[in-house]
mmCIF file of C-alpha atoms in Angstrom:
data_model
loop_
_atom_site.group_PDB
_atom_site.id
_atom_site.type_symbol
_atom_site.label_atom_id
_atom_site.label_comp_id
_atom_site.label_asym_id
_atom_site.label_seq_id
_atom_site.Cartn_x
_atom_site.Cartn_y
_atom_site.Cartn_z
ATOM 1 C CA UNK O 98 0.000 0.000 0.000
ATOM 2 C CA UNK O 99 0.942 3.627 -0.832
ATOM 3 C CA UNK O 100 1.819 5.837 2.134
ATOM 4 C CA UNK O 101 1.593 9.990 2.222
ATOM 5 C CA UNK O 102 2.919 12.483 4.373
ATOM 6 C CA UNK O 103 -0.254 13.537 6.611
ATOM 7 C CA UNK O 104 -0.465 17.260 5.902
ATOM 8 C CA UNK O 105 2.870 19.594 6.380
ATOM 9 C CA UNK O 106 3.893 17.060 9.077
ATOM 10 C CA UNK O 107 6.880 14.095 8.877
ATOM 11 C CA UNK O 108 4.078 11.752 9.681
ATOM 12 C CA UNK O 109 3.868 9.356 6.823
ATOM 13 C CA UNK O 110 0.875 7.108 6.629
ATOM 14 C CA UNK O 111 -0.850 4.469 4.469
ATOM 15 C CA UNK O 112 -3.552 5.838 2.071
ATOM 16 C CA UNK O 113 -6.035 3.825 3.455
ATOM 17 C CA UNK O 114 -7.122 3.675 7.308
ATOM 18 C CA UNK O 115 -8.812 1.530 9.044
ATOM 19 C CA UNK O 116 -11.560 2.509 11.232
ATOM 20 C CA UNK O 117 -13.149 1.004 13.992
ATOM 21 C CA UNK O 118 -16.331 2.415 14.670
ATOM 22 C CA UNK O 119 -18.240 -0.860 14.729
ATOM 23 C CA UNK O 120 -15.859 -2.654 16.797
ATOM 24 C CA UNK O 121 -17.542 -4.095 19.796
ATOM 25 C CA UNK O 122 -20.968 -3.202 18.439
ATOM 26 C CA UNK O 123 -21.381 -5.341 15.276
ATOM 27 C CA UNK O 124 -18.124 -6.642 15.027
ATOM 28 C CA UNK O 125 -16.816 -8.634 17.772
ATOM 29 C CA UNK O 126 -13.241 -9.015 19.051
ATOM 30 C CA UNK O 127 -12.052 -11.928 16.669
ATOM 31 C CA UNK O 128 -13.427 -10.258 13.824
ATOM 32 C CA UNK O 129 -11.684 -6.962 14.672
ATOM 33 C CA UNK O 130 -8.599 -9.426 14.863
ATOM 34 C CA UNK O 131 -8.921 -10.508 11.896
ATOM 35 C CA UNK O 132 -9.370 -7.054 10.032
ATOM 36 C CA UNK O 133 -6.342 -5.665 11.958
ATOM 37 C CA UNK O 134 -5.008 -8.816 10.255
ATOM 38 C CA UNK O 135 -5.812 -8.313 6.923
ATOM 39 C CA UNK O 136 -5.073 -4.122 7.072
ATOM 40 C CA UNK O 137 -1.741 -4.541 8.568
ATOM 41 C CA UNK O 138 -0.883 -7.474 5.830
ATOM 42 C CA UNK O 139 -1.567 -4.859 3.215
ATOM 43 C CA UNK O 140 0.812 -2.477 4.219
ATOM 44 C CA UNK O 141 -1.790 -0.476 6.376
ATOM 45 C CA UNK O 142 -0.642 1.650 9.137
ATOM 46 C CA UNK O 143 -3.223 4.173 9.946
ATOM 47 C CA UNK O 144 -5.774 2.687 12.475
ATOM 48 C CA UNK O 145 -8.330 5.540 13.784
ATOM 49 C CA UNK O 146 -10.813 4.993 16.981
ATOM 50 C CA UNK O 147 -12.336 7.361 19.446
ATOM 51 C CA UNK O 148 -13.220 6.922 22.631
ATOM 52 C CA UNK O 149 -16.827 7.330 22.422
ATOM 53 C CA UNK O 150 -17.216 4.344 20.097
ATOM 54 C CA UNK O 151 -19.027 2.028 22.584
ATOM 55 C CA UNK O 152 -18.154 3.711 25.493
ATOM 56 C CA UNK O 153 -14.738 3.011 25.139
ATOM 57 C CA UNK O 154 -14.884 -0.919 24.380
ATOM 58 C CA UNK O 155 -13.331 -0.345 20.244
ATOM 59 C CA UNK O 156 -10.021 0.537 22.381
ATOM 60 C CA UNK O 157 -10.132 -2.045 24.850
ATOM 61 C CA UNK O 158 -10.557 -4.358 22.348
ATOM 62 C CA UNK O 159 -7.691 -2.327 19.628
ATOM 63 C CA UNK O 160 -5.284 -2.367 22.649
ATOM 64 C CA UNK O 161 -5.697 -6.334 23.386
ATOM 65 C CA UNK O 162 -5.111 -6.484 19.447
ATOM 66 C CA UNK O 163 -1.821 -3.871 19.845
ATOM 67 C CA UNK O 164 -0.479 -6.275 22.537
ATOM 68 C CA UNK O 165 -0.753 -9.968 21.474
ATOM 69 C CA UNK O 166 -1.621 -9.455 17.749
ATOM 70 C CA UNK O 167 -0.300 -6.905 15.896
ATOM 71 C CA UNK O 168 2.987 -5.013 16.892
ATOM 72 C CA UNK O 169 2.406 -1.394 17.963
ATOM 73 C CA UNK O 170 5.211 0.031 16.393
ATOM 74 C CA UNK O 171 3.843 -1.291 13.300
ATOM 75 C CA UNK O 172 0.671 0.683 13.582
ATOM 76 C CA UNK O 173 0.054 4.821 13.213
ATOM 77 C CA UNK O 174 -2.595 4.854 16.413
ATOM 78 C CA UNK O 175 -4.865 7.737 15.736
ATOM 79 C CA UNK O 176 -7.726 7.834 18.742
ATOM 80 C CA UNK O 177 -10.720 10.903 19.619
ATOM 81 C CA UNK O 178 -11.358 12.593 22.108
ATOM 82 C CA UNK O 179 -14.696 13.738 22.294
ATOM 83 C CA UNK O 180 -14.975 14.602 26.197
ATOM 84 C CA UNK O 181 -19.022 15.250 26.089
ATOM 85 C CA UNK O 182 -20.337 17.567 28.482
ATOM 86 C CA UNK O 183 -21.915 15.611 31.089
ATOM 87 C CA UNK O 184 -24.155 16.569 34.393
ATOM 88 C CA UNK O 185 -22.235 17.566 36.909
ATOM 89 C CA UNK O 186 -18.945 19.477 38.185
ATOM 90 C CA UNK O 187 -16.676 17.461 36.054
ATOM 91 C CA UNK O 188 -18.281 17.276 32.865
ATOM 92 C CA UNK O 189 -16.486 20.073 31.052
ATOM 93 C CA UNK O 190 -16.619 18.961 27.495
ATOM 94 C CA UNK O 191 -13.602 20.212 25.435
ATOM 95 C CA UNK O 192 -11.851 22.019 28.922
ATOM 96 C CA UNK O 193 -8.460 21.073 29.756
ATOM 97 C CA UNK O 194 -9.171 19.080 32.383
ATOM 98 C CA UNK O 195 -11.678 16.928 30.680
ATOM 99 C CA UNK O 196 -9.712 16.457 27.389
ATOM 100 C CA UNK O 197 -6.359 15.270 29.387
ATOM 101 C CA UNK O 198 -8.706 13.117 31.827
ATOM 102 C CA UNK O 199 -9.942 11.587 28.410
ATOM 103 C CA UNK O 200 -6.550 10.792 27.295
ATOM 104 C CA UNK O 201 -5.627 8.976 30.226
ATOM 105 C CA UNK O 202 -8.291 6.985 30.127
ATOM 106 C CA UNK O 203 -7.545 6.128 26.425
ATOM 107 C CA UNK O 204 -3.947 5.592 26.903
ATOM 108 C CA UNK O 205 -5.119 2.766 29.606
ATOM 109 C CA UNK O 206 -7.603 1.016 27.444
ATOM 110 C CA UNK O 207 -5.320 1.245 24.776
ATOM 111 C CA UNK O 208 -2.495 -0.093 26.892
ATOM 112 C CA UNK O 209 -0.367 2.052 25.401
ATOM 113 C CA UNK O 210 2.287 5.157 26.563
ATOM 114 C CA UNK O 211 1.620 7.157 23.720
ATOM 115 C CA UNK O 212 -0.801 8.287 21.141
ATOM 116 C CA UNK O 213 0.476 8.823 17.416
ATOM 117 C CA UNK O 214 -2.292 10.977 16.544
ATOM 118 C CA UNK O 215 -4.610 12.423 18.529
ATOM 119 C CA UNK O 216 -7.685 14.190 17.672
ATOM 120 C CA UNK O 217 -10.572 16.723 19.434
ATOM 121 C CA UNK O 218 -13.945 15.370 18.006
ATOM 122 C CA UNK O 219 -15.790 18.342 18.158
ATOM 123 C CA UNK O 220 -15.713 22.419 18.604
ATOM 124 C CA UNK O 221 -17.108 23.033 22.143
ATOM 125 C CA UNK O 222 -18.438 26.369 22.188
ATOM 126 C CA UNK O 223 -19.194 26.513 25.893
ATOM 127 C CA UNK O 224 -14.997 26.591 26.615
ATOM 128 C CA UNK O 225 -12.005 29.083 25.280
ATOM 129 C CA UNK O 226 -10.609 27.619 22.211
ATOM 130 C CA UNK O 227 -7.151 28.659 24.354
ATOM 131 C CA UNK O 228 -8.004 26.151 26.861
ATOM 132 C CA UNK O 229 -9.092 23.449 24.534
ATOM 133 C CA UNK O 230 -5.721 23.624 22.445
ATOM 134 C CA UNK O 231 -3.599 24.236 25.157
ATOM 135 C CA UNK O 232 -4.395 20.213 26.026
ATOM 136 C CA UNK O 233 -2.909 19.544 22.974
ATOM 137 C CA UNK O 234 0.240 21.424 24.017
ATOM 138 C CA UNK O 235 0.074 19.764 27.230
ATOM 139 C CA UNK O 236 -0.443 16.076 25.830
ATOM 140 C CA UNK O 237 2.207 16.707 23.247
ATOM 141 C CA UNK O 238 5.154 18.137 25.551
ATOM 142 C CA UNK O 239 4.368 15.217 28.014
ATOM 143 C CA UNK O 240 5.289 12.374 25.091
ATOM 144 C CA UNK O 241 1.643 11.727 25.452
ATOM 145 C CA UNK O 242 0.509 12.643 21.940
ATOM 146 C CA UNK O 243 3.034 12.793 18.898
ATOM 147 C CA UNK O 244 0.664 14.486 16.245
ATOM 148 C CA UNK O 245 -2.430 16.672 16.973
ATOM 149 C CA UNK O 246 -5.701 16.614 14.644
ATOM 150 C CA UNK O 247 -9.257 17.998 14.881
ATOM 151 C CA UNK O 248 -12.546 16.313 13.132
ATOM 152 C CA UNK O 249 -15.987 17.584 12.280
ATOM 153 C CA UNK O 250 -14.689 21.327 12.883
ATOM 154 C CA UNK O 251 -16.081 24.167 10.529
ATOM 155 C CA UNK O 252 -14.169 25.981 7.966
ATOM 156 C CA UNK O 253 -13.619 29.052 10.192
ATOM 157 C CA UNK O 254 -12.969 27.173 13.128
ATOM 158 C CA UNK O 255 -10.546 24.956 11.186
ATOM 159 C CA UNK O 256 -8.780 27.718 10.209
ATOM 160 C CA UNK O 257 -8.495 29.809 13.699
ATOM 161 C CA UNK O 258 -7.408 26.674 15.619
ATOM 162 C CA UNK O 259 -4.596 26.236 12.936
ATOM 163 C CA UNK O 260 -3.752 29.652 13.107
ATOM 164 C CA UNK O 261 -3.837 29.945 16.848
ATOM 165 C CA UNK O 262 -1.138 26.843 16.803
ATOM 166 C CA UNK O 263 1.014 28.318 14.490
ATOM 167 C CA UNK O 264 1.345 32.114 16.334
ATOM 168 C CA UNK O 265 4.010 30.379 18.547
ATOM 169 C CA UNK O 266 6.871 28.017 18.069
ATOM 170 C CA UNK O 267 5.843 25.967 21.136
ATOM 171 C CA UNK O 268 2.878 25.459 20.267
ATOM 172 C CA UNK O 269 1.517 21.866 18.555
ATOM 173 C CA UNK O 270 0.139 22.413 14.990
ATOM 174 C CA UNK O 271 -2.636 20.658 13.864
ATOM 175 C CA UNK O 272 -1.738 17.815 11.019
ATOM 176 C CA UNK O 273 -4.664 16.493 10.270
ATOM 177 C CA UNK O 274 -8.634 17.117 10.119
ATOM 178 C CA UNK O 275 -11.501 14.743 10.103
ATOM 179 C CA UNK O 276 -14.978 15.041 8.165
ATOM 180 C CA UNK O 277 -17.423 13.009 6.273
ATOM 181 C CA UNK O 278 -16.573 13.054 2.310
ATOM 182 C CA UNK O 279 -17.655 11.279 -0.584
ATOM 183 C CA UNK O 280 -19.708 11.172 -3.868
ATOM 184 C CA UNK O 281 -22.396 11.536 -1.682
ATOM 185 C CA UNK O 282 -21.410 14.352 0.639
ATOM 186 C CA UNK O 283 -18.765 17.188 -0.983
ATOM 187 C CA UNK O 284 -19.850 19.475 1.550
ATOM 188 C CA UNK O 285 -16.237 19.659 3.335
ATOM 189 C CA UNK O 286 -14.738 21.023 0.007
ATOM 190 C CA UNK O 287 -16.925 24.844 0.127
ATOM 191 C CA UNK O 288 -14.708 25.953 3.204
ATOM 192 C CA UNK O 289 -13.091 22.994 4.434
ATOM 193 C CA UNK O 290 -10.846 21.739 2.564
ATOM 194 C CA UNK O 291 -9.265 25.110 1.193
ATOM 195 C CA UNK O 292 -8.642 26.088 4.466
ATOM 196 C CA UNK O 293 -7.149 22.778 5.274
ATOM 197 C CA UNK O 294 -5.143 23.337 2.377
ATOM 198 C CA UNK O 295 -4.134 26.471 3.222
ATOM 199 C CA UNK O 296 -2.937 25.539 6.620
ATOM 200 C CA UNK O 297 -0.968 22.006 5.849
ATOM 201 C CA UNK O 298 -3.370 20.071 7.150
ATOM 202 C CA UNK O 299 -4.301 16.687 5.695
ATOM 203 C CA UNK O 300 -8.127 15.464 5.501
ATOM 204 C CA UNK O 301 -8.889 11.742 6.527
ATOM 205 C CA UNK O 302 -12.506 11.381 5.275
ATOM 206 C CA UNK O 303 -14.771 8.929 7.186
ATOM 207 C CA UNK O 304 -17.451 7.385 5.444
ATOM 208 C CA UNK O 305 -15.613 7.157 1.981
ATOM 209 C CA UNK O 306 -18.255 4.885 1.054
ATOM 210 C CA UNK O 307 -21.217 6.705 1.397
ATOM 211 C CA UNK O 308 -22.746 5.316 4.438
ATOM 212 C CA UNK O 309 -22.361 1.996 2.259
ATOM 213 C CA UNK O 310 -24.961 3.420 0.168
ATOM 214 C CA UNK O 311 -22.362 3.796 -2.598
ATOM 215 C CA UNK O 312 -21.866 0.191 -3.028
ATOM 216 C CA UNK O 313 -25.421 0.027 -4.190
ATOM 217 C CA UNK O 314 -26.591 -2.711 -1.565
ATOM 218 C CA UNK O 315 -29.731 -0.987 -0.849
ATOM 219 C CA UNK O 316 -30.155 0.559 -3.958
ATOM 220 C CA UNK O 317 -33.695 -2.057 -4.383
ATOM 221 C CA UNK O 318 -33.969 -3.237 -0.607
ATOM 222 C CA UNK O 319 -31.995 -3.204 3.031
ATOM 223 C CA UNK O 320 -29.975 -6.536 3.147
ATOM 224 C CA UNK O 321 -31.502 -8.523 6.353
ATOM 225 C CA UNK O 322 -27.463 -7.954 8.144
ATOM 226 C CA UNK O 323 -26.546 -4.830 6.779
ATOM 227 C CA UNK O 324 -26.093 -1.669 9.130
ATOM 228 C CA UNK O 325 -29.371 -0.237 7.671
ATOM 229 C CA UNK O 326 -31.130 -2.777 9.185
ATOM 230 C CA UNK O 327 -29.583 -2.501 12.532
ATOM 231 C CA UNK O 328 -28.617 -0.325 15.339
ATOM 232 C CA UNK O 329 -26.398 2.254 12.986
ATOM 233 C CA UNK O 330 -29.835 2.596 10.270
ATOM 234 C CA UNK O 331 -30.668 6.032 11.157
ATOM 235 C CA UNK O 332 -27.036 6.641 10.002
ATOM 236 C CA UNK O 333 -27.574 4.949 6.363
ATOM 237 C CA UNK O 334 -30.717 6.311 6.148
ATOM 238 C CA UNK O 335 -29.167 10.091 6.102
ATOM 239 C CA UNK O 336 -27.880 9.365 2.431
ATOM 240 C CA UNK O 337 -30.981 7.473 0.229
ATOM 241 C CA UNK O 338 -32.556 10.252 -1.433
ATOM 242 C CA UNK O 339 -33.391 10.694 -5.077
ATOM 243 C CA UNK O 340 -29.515 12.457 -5.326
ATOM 244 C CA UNK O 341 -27.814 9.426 -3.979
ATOM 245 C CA UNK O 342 -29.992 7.148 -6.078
ATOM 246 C CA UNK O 343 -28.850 8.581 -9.227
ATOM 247 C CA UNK O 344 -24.936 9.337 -7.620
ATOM 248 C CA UNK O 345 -25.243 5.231 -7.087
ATOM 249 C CA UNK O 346 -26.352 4.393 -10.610
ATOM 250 C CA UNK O 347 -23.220 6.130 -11.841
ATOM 251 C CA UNK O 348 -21.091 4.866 -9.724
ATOM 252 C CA UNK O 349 -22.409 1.337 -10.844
ATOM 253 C CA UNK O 350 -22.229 1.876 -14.208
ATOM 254 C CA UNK O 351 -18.288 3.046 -14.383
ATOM 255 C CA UNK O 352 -18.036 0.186 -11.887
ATOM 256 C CA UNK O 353 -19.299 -2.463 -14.756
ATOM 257 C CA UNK O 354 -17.626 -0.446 -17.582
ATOM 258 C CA UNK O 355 -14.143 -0.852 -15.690
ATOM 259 C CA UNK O 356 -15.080 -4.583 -14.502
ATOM 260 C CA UNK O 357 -14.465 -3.553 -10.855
ATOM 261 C CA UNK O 358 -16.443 -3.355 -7.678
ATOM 262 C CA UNK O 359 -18.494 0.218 -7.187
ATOM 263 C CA UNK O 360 -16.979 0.438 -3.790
ATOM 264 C CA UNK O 361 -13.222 0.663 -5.305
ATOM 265 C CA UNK O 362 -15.138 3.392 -7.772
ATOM 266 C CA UNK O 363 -16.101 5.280 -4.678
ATOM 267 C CA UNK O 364 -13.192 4.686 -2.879
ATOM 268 C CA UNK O 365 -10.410 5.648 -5.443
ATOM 269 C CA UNK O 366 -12.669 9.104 -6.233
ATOM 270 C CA UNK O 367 -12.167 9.999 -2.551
ATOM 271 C CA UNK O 368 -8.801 8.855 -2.142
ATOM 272 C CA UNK O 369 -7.209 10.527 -5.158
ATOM 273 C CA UNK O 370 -8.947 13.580 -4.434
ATOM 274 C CA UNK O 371 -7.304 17.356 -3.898
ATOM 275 C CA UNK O 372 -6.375 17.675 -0.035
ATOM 276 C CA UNK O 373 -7.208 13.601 0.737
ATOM 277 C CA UNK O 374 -4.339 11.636 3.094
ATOM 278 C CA UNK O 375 -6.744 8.658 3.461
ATOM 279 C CA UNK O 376 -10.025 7.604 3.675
ATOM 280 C CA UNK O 377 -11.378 6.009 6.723
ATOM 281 C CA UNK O 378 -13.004 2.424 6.087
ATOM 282 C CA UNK O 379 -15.655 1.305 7.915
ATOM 283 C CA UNK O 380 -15.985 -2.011 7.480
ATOM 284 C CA UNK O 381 -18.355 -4.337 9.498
ATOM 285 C CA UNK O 382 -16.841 -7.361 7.823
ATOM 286 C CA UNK O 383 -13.271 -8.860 7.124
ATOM 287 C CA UNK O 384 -15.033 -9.265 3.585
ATOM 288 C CA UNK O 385 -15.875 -5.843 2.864
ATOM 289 C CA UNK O 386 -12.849 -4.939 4.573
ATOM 290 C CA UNK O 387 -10.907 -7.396 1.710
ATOM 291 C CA UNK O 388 -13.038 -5.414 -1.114
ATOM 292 C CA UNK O 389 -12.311 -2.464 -0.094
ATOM 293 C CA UNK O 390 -8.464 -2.405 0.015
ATOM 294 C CA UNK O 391 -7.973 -4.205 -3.075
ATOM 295 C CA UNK O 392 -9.207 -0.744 -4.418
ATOM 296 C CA UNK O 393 -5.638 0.549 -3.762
ATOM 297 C CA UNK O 394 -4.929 -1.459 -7.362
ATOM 298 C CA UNK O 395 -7.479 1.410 -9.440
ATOM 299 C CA UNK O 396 -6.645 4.402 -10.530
ATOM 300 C CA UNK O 397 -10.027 6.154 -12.320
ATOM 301 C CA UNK O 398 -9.883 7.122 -15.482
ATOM 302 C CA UNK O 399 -9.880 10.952 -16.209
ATOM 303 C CA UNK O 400 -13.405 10.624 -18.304
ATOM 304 C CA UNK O 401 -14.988 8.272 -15.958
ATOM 305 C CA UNK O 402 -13.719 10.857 -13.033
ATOM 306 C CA UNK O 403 -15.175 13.907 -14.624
ATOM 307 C CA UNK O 404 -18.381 11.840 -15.108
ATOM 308 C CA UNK O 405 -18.864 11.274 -11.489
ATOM 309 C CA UNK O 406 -17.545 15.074 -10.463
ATOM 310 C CA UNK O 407 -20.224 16.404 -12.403
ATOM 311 C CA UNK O 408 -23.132 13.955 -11.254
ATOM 312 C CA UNK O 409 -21.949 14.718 -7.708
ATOM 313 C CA UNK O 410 -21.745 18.136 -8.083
ATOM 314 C CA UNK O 411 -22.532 20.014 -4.577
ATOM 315 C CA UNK O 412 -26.101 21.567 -5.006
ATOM 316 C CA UNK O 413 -25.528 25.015 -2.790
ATOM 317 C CA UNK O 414 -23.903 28.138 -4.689
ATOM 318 C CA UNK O 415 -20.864 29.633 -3.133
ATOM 319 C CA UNK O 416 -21.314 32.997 -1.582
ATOM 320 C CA UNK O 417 -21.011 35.656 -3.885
ATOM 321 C CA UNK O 418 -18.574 38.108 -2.908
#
């Protein structure tokens, strides 16, 4: 597998990561072995959690794998933080306190001393963006946390948290940003991405493929075991609309025309697009898992990729200045 340097940083990862959101909720711990397996036997090295996915339990069960399956300096660790505001005295959300406290408690799951790259979830407007970055700075000068990231953070917020790093030499800078991207979503490229851009900051976009919806399984009915049929259907459901529907058909047409599965389509349009270090894959199965990295092989062709740029098109109009 291919590996780029994640943003304007010396971090070098593979072009595919695996994520591990359904670890421990459809996708039990031998399972999650076996796609840690099959990722690292590829060449992958990026392997993204958080610690909100199932309470915690996707870490547990990554930092068994870290320990007796997989070696850890073999793997680019890249974990969340979402520290959610809870009832109480203690449940700052994105303060200092509760963002370090978070850490901790992933670094023990994890079984781990260090994080390679660690990430805030969310913008918390309720604390000083001072305070929430200076846990960065914190976790970083403490070999806690080698790289720092954000995910899910506006355009404008994007760029004054990069900016606000970069005032001062001591400061951490933010390498990397998180948001949803695909044929199905090019939101993230109005202000996002240019302002990643502009700052050195790679983009690892989570659900590459749509929601799944891009692999056309539910284009005529919601497989029995699929995640739109189960706990995460709300989630699928966000992307079949009319849009999608005709965003899928292309996608399964260039699929047939290049004899290739539509999720390496989907996945090489993402992955080979301006701004892109990796996308994140999803998968519930060590079978998608397996369809989805043999898409590092395809490289689109520049008439089927203008096909699907202009079917996908973002609807809104830019602000006119």
């Amino acid at each position: 597998m291919e590996h780029r340097q994640l943003g304007r940083s010396g971090l070098r990862v593979s072009r595919l990561a695996l994520g591990t959101m359904t670890w421990g909720l459809d996708t039990d711990a031998d399972q999650a072995a076996e796609q840690l397996s099959v990722f690292h036997d590829a060449g992958g090295t990026l392997v993204d959690t958080a610690d909100v996915y199932q309470d915690g339990h996707a870490e547990t069960i990554l930092g068994q794998l870290l320990t007796h399956h997989v070696p850890r300096d073999e793997i680019v660790l890249a974990t969340t933080a979402a520290a959610r505001r809870k009832p109480g005295p203690f449940g700052g959300g994105a303060s200092r306190g509760s963002l370090l406290a978070a850490l901790d408690d992933s670094l023990r799951r994890l079984g781990t001393d260090h994080i390679d790259l660690w990430q805030l979830h969310a913008w918390d407007p309720a604390v000083p963006l001072d305070e929430t970055l200076a846990a960065l700075d914190t976790a970083a000068t403490t070999g806690r946390v080698r790289y720092a990231g954000i995910a899910n953070y506006a355009g404008w917020q994007l760029a004054t948290a990069a900016t606000h790093q970069r005032a001062h030499p001591t400061r951490t800078p933010l390498v990397s940003t998180q948001h949803e991207y695909s044929l199905l979503d090019r939101s993230t490229e109005r202000e996002v991405i240019p302002a990643a851009a502009h700052h050195g900051i790679g983009l690892l976009a989570w659900a590459p493929l749509g929601r799944g919806v891009l692999t056309g399984k539910y284009r005529n009915s919601t497989p029995a075991d699929s995640r739109g049929a189960g706990p995460l259907a709300s989630y699928v459901e966000h992307h079949r609309t009319e849009r999608a529907s005709r965003i899928v058909h292309a996608v399964l047409t260039a699929a047939e025309g290049l004899g290739t599965p539509p999720a390496h389509v989907a996945l090489a349009w993402v992955r080979d697009r301006p701004g892109v270090t990796a996308p994140v894959l999803g998968a519930r199965t060590t079978g998608q898992l397996k369809t989805a990295l043999a898409a590092e092989e395809l490289t689109l062709p520049p008439a089927i990729r203008a096909a699907l740029d202009d079917i996908s098109a973002p609807q809104d109009t830019p602000p006119q200045p």
